[in-house]
């Protein structure tokens, strides 16, 4: 990998960061500072470990200190939704905010970039969000991805271990179907896209024995996993066995970051193999 140029941080540097608790696992500082170096932008992006009880105080402090905004990760996405003065369409649909944009007049704009990041990662691989999608999971990531796929015209259904959570999601996103958790494998033939939005398959995740079966998949099924560590999750390994087209989760992570970078630092950054390799090397 090419060595990066030295970062420039002068007294006029543009500032942003990521609020989380904990935040040390976040790859956002790695990727934003990669882009800052690569585009020779006078700026810095820092991790901001903030306890939930101090979230509002921290956001007001960042505004007062001249930050341009911040990404927000667990457990603050709902608090970020609440503190925003203006919510864009993506945030309202996701019911959460992962990007705060501080405006010159003191107002805060809240955006959710996860769902559009997922769709952008599909499109970057030449995959069109068309047809019928089945999502495993009904948590925060499922809602963002389901909303974005619906907004691109897909028919979307979710299946979740805890049925009530799937039903609640269907209330929030009109038109969303619900498939019983015990039946999704048999019903797979009806779908063009399968997305794992649970933490199943994640390194150190909840069930090391998770071994989904894709034997009922249609030949054209695209199989995506938003988990990105490991690169080859159990779901993607099974998809490869069936010679199905696959999509890993790192692309979503990289694409969802572009909007914030553009707004804070004034440059539309590229997602390319060098960036992927750089971020992958940090795992
Ligand atoms: N690639 C990216 O950029 C990106 C972005 C956001 C999130 N993610 C990843 O997406 C995953 C989910 O994140 P989230 O924020 O949506 O979390 P969340 O709101 O806590 O939802 C977790 C989901 O996983 C399911 N789950 C957990 N353990 C399970 C088990 N043992 N068996 C079956 N289902 C189980 C939950 O089902 P129940 O409702 O039954 O508990 C729920 O649907 C995480 O791995 C996260 O790292 C990736």
Short mmCIF file of C-alpha atoms and ligand atoms in Angstrom, two decimals:
data_model
loop_
_atom_site.label_atom_id
_atom_site.label_comp_id
_atom_site.label_asym_id
_atom_site.label_seq_id
_atom_site.Cartn_x
_atom_site.Cartn_y
_atom_site.Cartn_z
CA UNK A 1 0.00 0.00 0.00
CA UNK A 2 1.20 3.52 -0.79
CA UNK A 3 2.39 5.54 2.22
CA UNK A 4 0.04 8.44 2.90
CA UNK A 5 1.24 12.06 2.73
CA UNK A 6 1.61 13.83 6.09
CA UNK A 7 -1.63 15.25 7.48
CA UNK A 8 -2.07 19.03 7.57
CA UNK A 9 -3.61 20.54 10.72
CA UNK A 10 -3.18 24.30 11.01
CA UNK A 11 -5.00 26.81 13.20
CA UNK A 12 -7.68 26.99 10.51
CA UNK A 13 -8.27 23.25 10.35
CA UNK A 14 -11.81 21.98 9.78
CA UNK A 15 -12.86 19.66 12.61
CA UNK A 16 -15.22 16.70 12.94
CA UNK A 17 -15.31 13.45 14.90
CA UNK A 18 -17.30 10.42 16.00
CA UNK A 19 -19.33 10.29 19.21
CA UNK A 20 -19.71 6.84 20.77
CA UNK A 21 -19.47 4.93 24.05
CA UNK A 22 -17.20 3.10 23.68
CA UNK A 23 -15.71 4.50 20.52
CA UNK A 24 -12.28 2.89 20.30
CA UNK A 25 -13.56 0.18 17.89
CA UNK A 26 -14.77 2.79 15.37
CA UNK A 27 -13.00 2.82 11.99
CA UNK A 28 -14.37 6.29 11.17
CA UNK A 29 -11.20 8.15 12.33
CA UNK A 30 -9.08 5.79 10.19
CA UNK A 31 -11.05 6.37 7.03
CA UNK A 32 -11.73 10.11 7.40
CA UNK A 33 -8.10 10.85 8.21
CA UNK A 34 -7.05 8.71 5.24
CA UNK A 35 -9.17 10.95 3.00
CA UNK A 36 -7.91 14.14 4.71
CA UNK A 37 -4.31 13.09 4.00
CA UNK A 38 -5.02 11.90 0.51
CA UNK A 39 -6.76 15.13 -0.55
CA UNK A 40 -4.29 17.33 1.40
CA UNK A 41 -7.13 18.97 3.33
CA UNK A 42 -6.41 21.12 6.38
CA UNK A 43 -8.54 19.21 8.89
CA UNK A 44 -8.82 16.53 11.56
CA UNK A 45 -11.33 13.87 12.55
CA UNK A 46 -11.15 12.57 16.11
CA UNK A 47 -12.71 9.84 18.29
CA UNK A 48 -15.02 11.36 20.92
CA UNK A 49 -15.76 8.90 23.77
CA UNK A 50 -18.88 10.32 25.43
CA UNK A 51 -21.05 8.67 28.10
CA UNK A 52 -24.77 8.70 27.31
CA UNK A 53 -25.48 11.10 30.21
CA UNK A 54 -23.11 13.67 28.67
CA UNK A 55 -24.23 13.43 25.06
CA UNK A 56 -26.15 16.72 24.82
CA UNK A 57 -23.44 18.63 26.69
CA UNK A 58 -20.79 17.14 24.38
CA UNK A 59 -22.68 18.09 21.21
CA UNK A 60 -23.21 21.66 22.43
CA UNK A 61 -19.52 21.82 23.36
CA UNK A 62 -18.43 20.67 19.90
CA UNK A 63 -20.66 23.32 18.31
CA UNK A 64 -19.18 25.96 20.60
CA UNK A 65 -15.65 24.80 19.72
CA UNK A 66 -16.24 25.30 16.01
CA UNK A 67 -16.62 21.67 14.92
CA UNK A 68 -18.51 21.22 11.64
CA UNK A 69 -20.35 18.17 12.90
CA UNK A 70 -19.93 14.57 13.96
CA UNK A 71 -20.78 11.00 13.23
CA UNK A 72 -22.74 9.22 15.90
CA UNK A 73 -22.42 5.56 16.76
CA UNK A 74 -23.87 3.30 19.47
CA UNK A 75 -25.50 4.04 21.85
CA UNK A 76 -26.23 7.63 20.74
CA UNK A 77 -28.20 7.26 17.46
CA UNK A 78 -31.60 7.93 19.05
CA UNK A 79 -30.23 10.80 21.17
CA UNK A 80 -28.78 12.30 17.98
CA UNK A 81 -32.22 12.02 16.39
CA UNK A 82 -33.70 13.90 19.35
CA UNK A 83 -31.13 16.71 19.39
CA UNK A 84 -31.37 17.51 15.66
CA UNK A 85 -33.37 20.64 14.77
CA UNK A 86 -33.96 19.41 11.22
CA UNK A 87 -34.20 15.77 10.14
CA UNK A 88 -33.80 14.84 6.52
CA UNK A 89 -35.86 12.12 4.79
CA UNK A 90 -33.27 9.39 5.52
CA UNK A 91 -33.25 10.15 9.25
CA UNK A 92 -37.03 10.15 9.54
CA UNK A 93 -37.25 6.85 7.68
CA UNK A 94 -34.44 5.28 9.74
CA UNK A 95 -35.78 6.66 13.04
CA UNK A 96 -32.15 7.42 13.92
CA UNK A 97 -29.29 9.76 13.05
CA UNK A 98 -25.66 8.79 12.42
CA UNK A 99 -24.43 12.10 11.01
CA UNK A 100 -24.83 15.54 12.61
CA UNK A 101 -24.21 18.60 10.45
CA UNK A 102 -23.71 21.82 12.43
CA UNK A 103 -25.13 24.77 10.47
CA UNK A 104 -23.76 28.32 10.54
CA UNK A 105 -26.98 29.58 12.20
CA UNK A 106 -26.54 27.17 15.15
CA UNK A 107 -29.11 24.64 13.97
CA UNK A 108 -28.24 20.96 13.74
CA UNK A 109 -29.23 18.86 10.72
CA UNK A 110 -29.57 15.11 11.34
CA UNK A 111 -29.01 12.55 8.59
CA UNK A 112 -28.92 8.75 8.46
CA UNK A 113 -26.41 7.56 5.85
CA UNK A 114 -26.37 3.79 6.58
CA UNK A 115 -29.16 2.78 4.19
CA UNK A 116 -27.96 4.89 1.28
CA UNK A 117 -24.42 3.68 2.04
CA UNK A 118 -25.59 0.11 1.60
CA UNK A 119 -27.32 0.90 -1.71
CA UNK A 120 -24.23 2.80 -2.92
CA UNK A 121 -22.06 -0.22 -2.07
CA UNK A 122 -24.36 -2.40 -4.21
CA UNK A 123 -24.25 0.03 -7.10
CA UNK A 124 -20.46 0.27 -6.88
CA UNK A 125 -20.39 -3.48 -7.59
CA UNK A 126 -22.74 -3.08 -10.54
CA UNK A 127 -25.73 -4.48 -8.61
CA UNK A 128 -29.06 -2.72 -9.10
CA UNK A 129 -31.47 -2.59 -6.12
CA UNK A 130 -34.33 -4.23 -8.05
CA UNK A 131 -36.92 -6.89 -7.26
CA UNK A 132 -37.62 -8.42 -3.85
CA UNK A 133 -35.35 -8.21 -0.82
CA UNK A 134 -35.35 -10.29 2.36
CA UNK A 135 -33.51 -8.87 5.37
CA UNK A 136 -32.37 -10.98 8.31
CA UNK A 137 -32.82 -8.79 11.39
CA UNK A 138 -35.07 -5.99 12.60
CA UNK A 139 -32.66 -3.77 14.52
CA UNK A 140 -31.36 -0.30 13.72
CA UNK A 141 -29.32 -1.35 10.69
CA UNK A 142 -32.26 -3.36 9.30
CA UNK A 143 -34.50 -0.30 9.46
CA UNK A 144 -32.02 1.93 7.60
CA UNK A 145 -31.35 -0.66 4.89
CA UNK A 146 -35.03 -1.62 4.50
CA UNK A 147 -36.07 2.03 4.17
CA UNK A 148 -33.40 2.78 1.55
CA UNK A 149 -34.26 -0.33 -0.49
CA UNK A 150 -37.98 0.57 -0.37
CA UNK A 151 -37.10 4.11 -1.44
CA UNK A 152 -35.31 2.59 -4.46
CA UNK A 153 -38.51 0.75 -5.40
CA UNK A 154 -37.75 -2.71 -3.98
CA UNK A 155 -40.35 -4.87 -2.29
CA UNK A 156 -38.83 -5.60 1.13
CA UNK A 157 -39.55 -8.18 3.84
CA UNK A 158 -37.76 -8.80 7.15
CA UNK A 159 -37.38 -11.87 9.31
CA UNK A 160 -36.24 -11.67 12.91
CA UNK A 161 -35.62 -14.02 15.83
CA UNK A 162 -37.88 -11.82 17.98
CA UNK A 163 -41.10 -11.60 15.96
CA UNK A 164 -42.51 -8.56 17.83
CA UNK A 165 -39.55 -6.47 16.76
CA UNK A 166 -40.16 -7.35 13.10
CA UNK A 167 -43.85 -6.45 13.47
CA UNK A 168 -42.90 -3.11 15.02
CA UNK A 169 -40.57 -2.39 12.14
CA UNK A 170 -43.37 -3.18 9.67
CA UNK A 171 -45.53 -0.58 11.44
CA UNK A 172 -42.79 2.04 11.01
CA UNK A 173 -42.19 1.24 7.32
CA UNK A 174 -45.51 0.77 5.49
CA UNK A 175 -45.40 -1.97 2.86
CA UNK A 176 -42.72 -3.98 4.68
CA UNK A 177 -43.44 -7.74 4.79
CA UNK A 178 -42.65 -10.05 7.70
CA UNK A 179 -41.48 -13.65 7.30
CA UNK A 180 -41.35 -16.02 10.31
CA UNK A 181 -37.77 -16.64 11.46
CA UNK A 182 -38.28 -20.42 11.23
CA UNK A 183 -39.33 -20.18 7.56
CA UNK A 184 -36.97 -17.78 5.82
CA UNK A 185 -34.66 -20.46 4.42
CA UNK A 186 -37.55 -22.29 2.68
CA UNK A 187 -39.05 -19.06 1.33
CA UNK A 188 -35.79 -17.83 -0.19
CA UNK A 189 -36.67 -18.82 -3.78
CA UNK A 190 -38.98 -15.79 -4.04
CA UNK A 191 -36.22 -13.19 -3.50
CA UNK A 192 -33.57 -11.45 -5.61
CA UNK A 193 -31.59 -10.03 -2.67
CA UNK A 194 -30.81 -11.43 0.79
CA UNK A 195 -29.15 -9.16 3.35
CA UNK A 196 -27.90 -10.14 6.80
CA UNK A 197 -28.39 -7.10 9.04
CA UNK A 198 -28.06 -9.04 12.31
CA UNK A 199 -24.84 -9.39 14.27
CA UNK A 200 -24.84 -13.12 13.45
CA UNK A 201 -21.58 -14.18 11.84
CA UNK A 202 -19.63 -11.25 13.31
CA UNK A 203 -16.26 -12.07 14.89
CA UNK A 204 -17.04 -12.51 18.59
CA UNK A 205 -20.76 -12.31 17.69
CA UNK A 206 -23.75 -13.88 19.41
CA UNK A 207 -23.91 -17.40 17.89
CA UNK A 208 -20.68 -19.02 16.65
CA UNK A 209 -22.79 -21.95 15.32
CA UNK A 210 -24.77 -19.77 12.85
CA UNK A 211 -24.75 -21.80 9.61
CA UNK A 212 -27.56 -20.61 7.33
CA UNK A 213 -28.66 -22.79 4.40
CA UNK A 214 -29.18 -21.25 0.96
CA UNK A 215 -30.22 -24.44 -0.80
CA UNK A 216 -33.62 -22.96 -1.71
CA UNK A 217 -32.10 -19.83 -3.27
CA UNK A 218 -32.92 -18.82 -6.82
CA UNK A 219 -29.86 -18.84 -9.14
CA UNK A 220 -29.91 -15.05 -9.50
CA UNK A 221 -30.02 -14.33 -5.73
CA UNK A 222 -27.53 -11.68 -4.56
CA UNK A 223 -26.34 -12.35 -1.00
CA UNK A 224 -25.12 -9.42 1.08
CA UNK A 225 -23.81 -9.26 4.64
CA UNK A 226 -23.38 -5.95 6.41
CA UNK A 227 -21.06 -7.63 8.92
CA UNK A 228 -17.49 -6.87 7.74
CA UNK A 229 -15.31 -8.77 10.24
CA UNK A 230 -14.60 -11.44 9.12
CA UNK A 231 -14.60 -10.63 5.41
CA UNK A 232 -16.00 -14.10 4.59
CA UNK A 233 -18.94 -14.48 6.99
CA UNK A 234 -20.78 -17.84 7.33
CA UNK A 235 -23.58 -16.45 5.13
CA UNK A 236 -21.20 -15.34 2.38
CA UNK A 237 -19.29 -18.66 2.58
CA UNK A 238 -22.58 -20.52 2.05
CA UNK A 239 -23.43 -18.21 -0.87
CA UNK A 240 -20.06 -18.94 -2.48
CA UNK A 241 -20.73 -22.68 -2.13
CA UNK A 242 -23.87 -22.12 -4.20
CA UNK A 243 -21.99 -19.86 -6.66
CA UNK A 244 -24.20 -16.90 -5.82
CA UNK A 245 -23.12 -13.27 -6.24
CA UNK A 246 -21.97 -11.84 -2.88
CA UNK A 247 -21.45 -8.42 -1.30
CA UNK A 248 -19.49 -7.84 1.93
CA UNK A 249 -20.20 -5.17 4.55
CA UNK A 250 -17.06 -3.03 4.27
CA UNK A 251 -18.39 -1.14 1.23
CA UNK A 252 -21.40 0.05 3.24
CA UNK A 253 -19.13 1.33 6.01
CA UNK A 254 -17.02 3.29 3.52
CA UNK A 255 -19.88 4.66 1.40
CA UNK A 256 -21.97 5.78 4.40
CA UNK A 257 -19.08 8.06 5.43
CA UNK A 258 -18.95 10.04 2.18
CA UNK A 259 -21.80 12.47 2.88
CA UNK A 260 -20.36 13.66 6.19
CA UNK A 261 -16.88 14.07 4.71
CA UNK A 262 -18.25 16.09 1.81
CA UNK A 263 -20.25 18.38 4.12
CA UNK A 264 -17.52 18.90 6.72
CA UNK A 265 -14.41 18.99 4.57
CA UNK A 266 -15.75 20.20 1.21
CA UNK A 267 -14.57 17.35 -1.02
CA UNK A 268 -16.47 14.34 -2.38
CA UNK A 269 -14.13 11.44 -1.51
CA UNK A 270 -13.59 8.25 -3.51
CA UNK A 271 -14.17 4.75 -2.24
CA UNK A 272 -11.54 2.64 -3.97
CA UNK A 273 -9.42 -0.48 -3.41
CA UNK A 274 -6.59 1.53 -1.73
CA UNK A 275 -9.00 2.86 0.91
CA UNK A 276 -10.52 -0.60 1.38
CA UNK A 277 -7.08 -2.13 1.89
CA UNK A 278 -6.08 0.65 4.30
CA UNK A 279 -9.19 0.21 6.47
CA UNK A 280 -9.08 -3.60 6.22
CA UNK A 281 -5.49 -3.52 7.52
CA UNK A 282 -6.75 -1.86 10.72
CA UNK A 283 -8.89 -4.88 11.73
N1 LIG B 1 -21.43 -2.37 7.40
C1 LIG B 1 -21.85 -1.32 8.08
O1 LIG B 1 -21.55 -0.15 7.75
C2 LIG B 1 -22.74 -1.51 9.27
C3 LIG B 1 -23.54 -0.44 9.72
C4 LIG B 1 -24.39 -0.64 10.82
C5 LIG B 1 -24.40 -1.88 11.46
N2 LIG B 1 -23.59 -2.89 11.01
C6 LIG B 1 -23.61 -4.21 11.67
O2 LIG B 1 -24.95 -4.68 11.66
C7 LIG B 1 -25.19 -5.51 12.80
C8 LIG B 1 -26.49 -5.11 13.48
O3 LIG B 1 -26.39 -3.78 13.97
P1 LIG B 1 -27.66 -3.03 14.60
O4 LIG B 1 -27.21 -1.66 14.95
O5 LIG B 1 -28.86 -3.20 13.76
O6 LIG B 1 -27.88 -3.88 15.96
P2 LIG B 1 -29.22 -4.08 16.80
O7 LIG B 1 -30.15 -2.93 16.60
O8 LIG B 1 -28.78 -4.44 18.17
O9 LIG B 1 -29.92 -5.38 16.12
C9 LIG B 1 -29.31 -6.64 16.25
C10 LIG B 1 -30.06 -7.65 15.36
O10 LIG B 1 -29.35 -8.91 15.44
C11 LIG B 1 -30.27 -9.92 15.86
N3 LIG B 1 -29.60 -10.95 16.67
C12 LIG B 1 -28.67 -10.75 17.63
N4 LIG B 1 -28.29 -11.93 18.14
C13 LIG B 1 -28.99 -12.89 17.50
C14 LIG B 1 -29.03 -14.32 17.58
N5 LIG B 1 -28.27 -15.01 18.44
N6 LIG B 1 -29.86 -14.99 16.74
C15 LIG B 1 -30.65 -14.32 15.86
N7 LIG B 1 -30.65 -12.97 15.73
C16 LIG B 1 -29.83 -12.26 16.55
C17 LIG B 1 -31.31 -9.19 16.66
O11 LIG B 1 -32.47 -9.97 16.77
P3 LIG B 1 -33.45 -9.81 18.06
O12 LIG B 1 -34.32 -8.63 17.77
O13 LIG B 1 -34.18 -11.11 18.09
O14 LIG B 1 -32.56 -9.61 19.26
C18 LIG B 1 -31.50 -7.92 15.81
O15 LIG B 1 -32.30 -8.19 14.68
C19 LIG B 1 -23.94 -5.38 13.68
O16 LIG B 1 -23.13 -6.51 13.45
C20 LIG B 1 -23.26 -4.13 13.15
O17 LIG B 1 -21.85 -4.17 13.33
C21 LIG B 1 -22.78 -2.73 9.92
#
